[in-house]
């Protein structure tokens, strides 16, 4: 596949949280350890692939949290 020309460099998705979860993904940006350490060496198309994977991981996490039972809030809503 031909690489698409980018007008701007692909920015790192780092949010400055930098803690690994139980599966080894960063809690802030959802990248794996290898993806974080090799980010600067990756081409723009590889970075786009990593960002796509991060979005998939986020959607998976959101679906898992949605199916988990919700706890009652500490303070009842006023509305």
N, CA, C and O of each residue as an XYZ file, in Angstrom:
316
protein
N       0.844     -1.166      0.000
C       0.000      0.000      0.000
C       0.894      1.236      0.000
O       1.877      1.303      0.739
N       0.550      2.199     -0.823
C       1.322      3.433     -0.890
C       1.045      4.277      0.345
O      -0.086      4.342      0.825
N       2.083      4.918      0.850
C       1.930      5.746      2.039
C       1.361      7.098      1.649
O       1.834      7.740      0.711
N       0.340      7.521      2.379
C      -0.303      8.801      2.114
C       0.566      9.930      2.661
O       1.113      9.828      3.759
N       0.685     10.992      1.894
C       1.453     12.143      2.348
C       0.680     12.878      3.436
O      -0.522     13.111      3.306
N       1.366     13.234      4.490
C       0.754     13.965      5.598
C       1.274     15.399      5.569
O       2.461     15.630      5.338
N       0.394     16.347      5.800
C       0.795     17.744      5.836
C       1.388     18.119      7.182
O       2.219     19.021      7.277
N       0.949     17.411      8.234
C       1.431     17.669      9.578
C       1.912     16.363     10.185
O       1.350     15.306      9.899
N       2.941     16.418     11.018
C       3.401     15.180     11.655
C       2.323     14.628     12.598
O       1.537     15.384     13.169
N       2.301     13.319     12.749
C       1.340     12.682     13.644
C       1.810     12.909     15.073
O       2.904     12.489     15.451
N       0.983     13.569     15.856
C       1.340     13.897     17.223
C       1.163     12.688     18.134
O       0.304     11.837     17.902
N       1.976     12.629     19.154
C       1.877     11.570     20.147
C       0.569     11.712     20.914
O       0.173     12.827     21.252
N      -0.112     10.595     21.196
C      -1.361     10.662     21.957
C      -1.137     10.730     23.467
O      -2.098     10.652     24.233
N       0.109     10.872     23.905
C       0.434     10.876     25.330
C      -0.356     11.960     26.058
O      -0.451     13.097     25.596
N      -0.927     11.580     27.220
C      -1.697     12.521     28.036
C      -0.989     12.821     29.345
O      -1.523     13.533     30.195
N       0.224     12.275     29.511
C       0.996     12.537     30.719
C       0.594     11.710     31.923
O       1.015     12.015     33.038
N      -0.208     10.673     31.734
C      -0.627      9.818     32.848
C       0.402      8.708     33.073
O       0.775      8.438     34.214
N       0.854      8.075     32.019
C       1.993      7.148     32.003
C       2.007      6.109     33.120
O       2.998      5.974     33.837
N       0.921      5.387     33.261
C       0.837      4.253     34.175
C       0.251      3.087     33.400
O      -0.690      3.256     32.623
N       0.807      1.907     33.611
C       0.314      0.726     32.915
C      -0.850      0.100     33.663
O      -0.855      0.041     34.893
N      -1.838     -0.369     32.905
C      -2.949     -1.080     33.519
C      -2.586     -2.552     33.655
O      -1.449     -2.944     33.390
N      -3.551     -3.364     34.068
C      -3.290     -4.790     34.300
C      -2.950     -5.553     33.023
O      -2.372     -6.638     33.095
N      -3.292     -5.015     31.869
C      -2.977     -5.674     30.600
C      -1.708     -5.133     29.950
O      -1.294     -5.622     28.899
N      -1.084     -4.119     30.571
C       0.158     -3.573     30.053
C       0.003     -2.360     29.160
O       0.987     -1.873     28.604
N      -1.224     -1.860     29.011
C      -1.460     -0.673     28.201
C      -1.425      0.563     29.097
O      -1.816      0.510     30.263
N      -0.953      1.667     28.538
C      -0.911      2.928     29.280
C      -2.337      3.359     29.619
O      -3.219      3.308     28.761
N      -2.566      3.778     30.849
C      -3.903      4.215     31.274
C      -4.311      5.523     30.592
O      -5.503      5.802     30.460
N      -3.351      6.317     30.164
C      -3.660      7.602     29.540
C      -3.921      7.516     28.053
O      -4.941      8.008     27.570
N      -3.000      6.888     27.314
C      -3.120      6.888     25.849
C      -3.461      5.518     25.264
O      -3.734      5.412     24.068
N      -3.449      4.479     26.080
C      -3.803      3.112     25.681
C      -2.808      2.475     24.715
O      -3.151      1.524     24.012
N      -1.579      2.989     24.675
C      -0.550      2.345     23.859
C       0.156      1.275     24.675
O       0.234      1.358     25.901
N       0.673      0.262     23.970
C       1.475     -0.763     24.630
C       2.861     -0.194     24.924
O       3.214      0.886     24.452
N       3.624     -0.920     25.693
C       4.977     -0.467     26.027
C       5.812     -0.277     24.760
O       6.476      0.748     24.604
N       5.782     -1.261     23.854
C       6.551     -1.155     22.605
C       6.092      0.028     21.768
O       6.913      0.731     21.178
N       4.787      0.250     21.716
C       4.267      1.379     20.942
C       4.743      2.704     21.516
O       5.049      3.630     20.765
N       4.809      2.805     22.842
C       5.289      4.046     23.466
C       6.776      4.247     23.228
O       7.205      5.344     22.869
N       7.569      3.197     23.426
C       9.027      3.322     23.317
C       9.501      3.524     21.884
O      10.535      4.155     21.663
N       8.771      3.005     20.912
C       9.205      3.086     19.514
C       8.483      4.171     18.719
O       8.641      4.239     17.500
N       7.704      5.010     19.375
C       6.908      6.021     18.680
C       7.763      6.898     17.771
O       7.385      7.129     16.622
N       8.891      7.388     18.244
C       9.727      8.297     17.455
C      10.348      7.628     16.234
O      10.700      8.312     15.273
N      10.487      6.313     16.255
C      11.088      5.575     15.134
C      10.062      5.187     14.080
O      10.433      4.783     12.978
N       8.778      5.305     14.399
C       7.720      4.849     13.494
C       7.480      5.848     12.367
O       7.677      7.053     12.522
N       7.051      5.309     11.236
C       6.621      6.169     10.126
C       5.231      6.706     10.458
O       4.583      6.227     11.389
N       4.779      7.693      9.701
C       3.455      8.261      9.951
C       2.357      7.216      9.770
O       1.380      7.223     10.520
N       2.492      6.327      8.803
C       1.458      5.302      8.612
C       1.450      4.316      9.781
O       0.382      3.845     10.172
N       2.604      3.998     10.342
C       2.657      3.132     11.520
C       2.026      3.831     12.719
O       1.327      3.201     13.512
N       2.272      5.130     12.850
C       1.664      5.888     13.940
C       0.145      5.916     13.793
O      -0.577      5.791     14.783
N      -0.341      6.080     12.567
C      -1.787      6.068     12.332
C      -2.381      4.711     12.720
O      -3.475      4.646     13.281
N      -1.657      3.628     12.418
C      -2.113      2.289     12.804
C      -2.200      2.162     14.321
O      -3.158      1.592     14.842
N      -1.208      2.688     15.030
C      -1.213      2.644     16.494
C      -2.395      3.446     17.030
O      -3.065      3.005     17.964
N      -2.658      4.613     16.456
C      -3.794      5.424     16.895
C      -5.119      4.691     16.666
O      -6.031      4.779     17.487
N      -5.218      3.976     15.555
C      -6.425      3.179     15.274
C      -6.591      2.093     16.339
O      -7.697      1.870     16.831
N      -5.490      1.417     16.697
C      -5.544      0.398     17.738
C      -5.946      0.999     19.087
O      -6.706      0.392     19.842
N      -5.439      2.178     19.377
C      -5.785      2.853     20.635
C      -7.274      3.175     20.691
O      -7.903      3.018     21.737
N      -7.840      3.623     19.575
C      -9.282      3.898     19.529
C     -10.079      2.615     19.755
O     -11.097      2.629     20.446
N      -9.616      1.507     19.171
C     -10.296      0.223     19.382
C     -10.222     -0.197     20.846
O     -11.202     -0.692     21.403
N      -9.069      0.000     21.464
C      -8.918     -0.352     22.885
C      -9.831      0.505     23.756
O     -10.426      0.014     24.715
N      -9.937      1.792     23.415
C     -10.813      2.683     24.157
C     -12.262      2.233     24.037
O     -12.976      2.185     25.039
N     -12.707      1.906     22.835
C     -14.084      1.460     22.629
C     -14.348      0.169     23.399
O     -15.416      0.011     23.992
N     -13.397     -0.745     23.397
C     -13.527     -1.998     24.136
C     -13.653     -1.718     25.637
O     -14.470     -2.331     26.324
N     -12.840     -0.789     26.135
C     -12.880     -0.426     27.558
C     -14.218      0.210     27.908
O     -14.796     -0.101     28.950
N     -14.715      1.095     27.054
C     -15.995      1.750     27.313
C     -17.145      0.754     27.320
O     -18.044      0.847     28.155
N     -17.120     -0.205     26.387
C     -18.166     -1.232     26.350
C     -18.120     -2.103     27.599
O     -19.163     -2.469     28.143
N     -16.909     -2.438     28.057
C     -16.766     -3.267     29.260
C     -17.267     -2.523     30.489
O     -17.907     -3.122     31.353
N     -16.987     -1.230     30.581
C     -17.447     -0.442     31.725
C     -18.953     -0.224     31.695
O     -19.589     -0.109     32.742
N     -19.516     -0.168     30.508
C     -20.950      0.042     30.374
C     -21.719     -1.183     30.854
O     -22.790     -1.055     31.448
N     -21.175     -2.370     30.598
C     -21.859     -3.590     30.996
C     -21.666     -3.911     32.475
O     -22.406     -4.723     33.031
N     -20.676     -3.281     33.121
C     -20.460     -3.487     34.552
C     -21.574     -2.801     35.330
O     -22.036     -1.732     34.930
N     -22.010     -3.396     36.431
C     -23.078     -2.751     37.210
C     -22.628     -1.404     37.758
O     -21.509     -1.258     38.250
N     -23.505     -0.441     37.665
C     -23.207      0.906     38.132
C     -23.469      0.997     39.630
O     -24.495      0.524     40.120
N     -22.538      1.606     40.351
C     -22.723      1.832     41.774
C     -23.588      3.072     41.968
O     -23.616      3.961     41.117
N     -24.290      3.120     43.093
C     -25.069      4.308     43.410
C     -24.135      5.460     43.687
O     -23.109      5.266     44.340
N     -24.449      6.647     43.218
C     -23.588      7.801     43.495
C     -23.570      8.114     44.982
O     -24.526      7.818     45.698
N     -22.485      8.710     45.441
C     -22.345      9.072     46.842
C     -23.394     10.100     47.243
O     -23.955     10.033     48.336
N     -23.653     11.044     46.359
C     -24.628     12.092     46.647
C     -25.718     12.002     45.586
O     -25.413     11.980     44.393
N     -26.966     11.950     45.991
C     -28.032     11.870     44.998
C     -28.071     13.119     44.124
O     -27.731     14.217     44.565
N     -28.484     12.929     42.901
C     -28.594     14.040     41.976
C     -29.723     14.975     42.401
O     -30.749     14.525     42.912
N     -29.534     16.254     42.193
C     -30.561     17.219     42.523
C     -31.537     17.424     41.381
O     -32.509     18.167     41.521
N     -31.293     16.779     40.257
C     -32.141     16.980     39.088
C     -32.815     15.711     38.680
O     -33.571     15.698     37.709
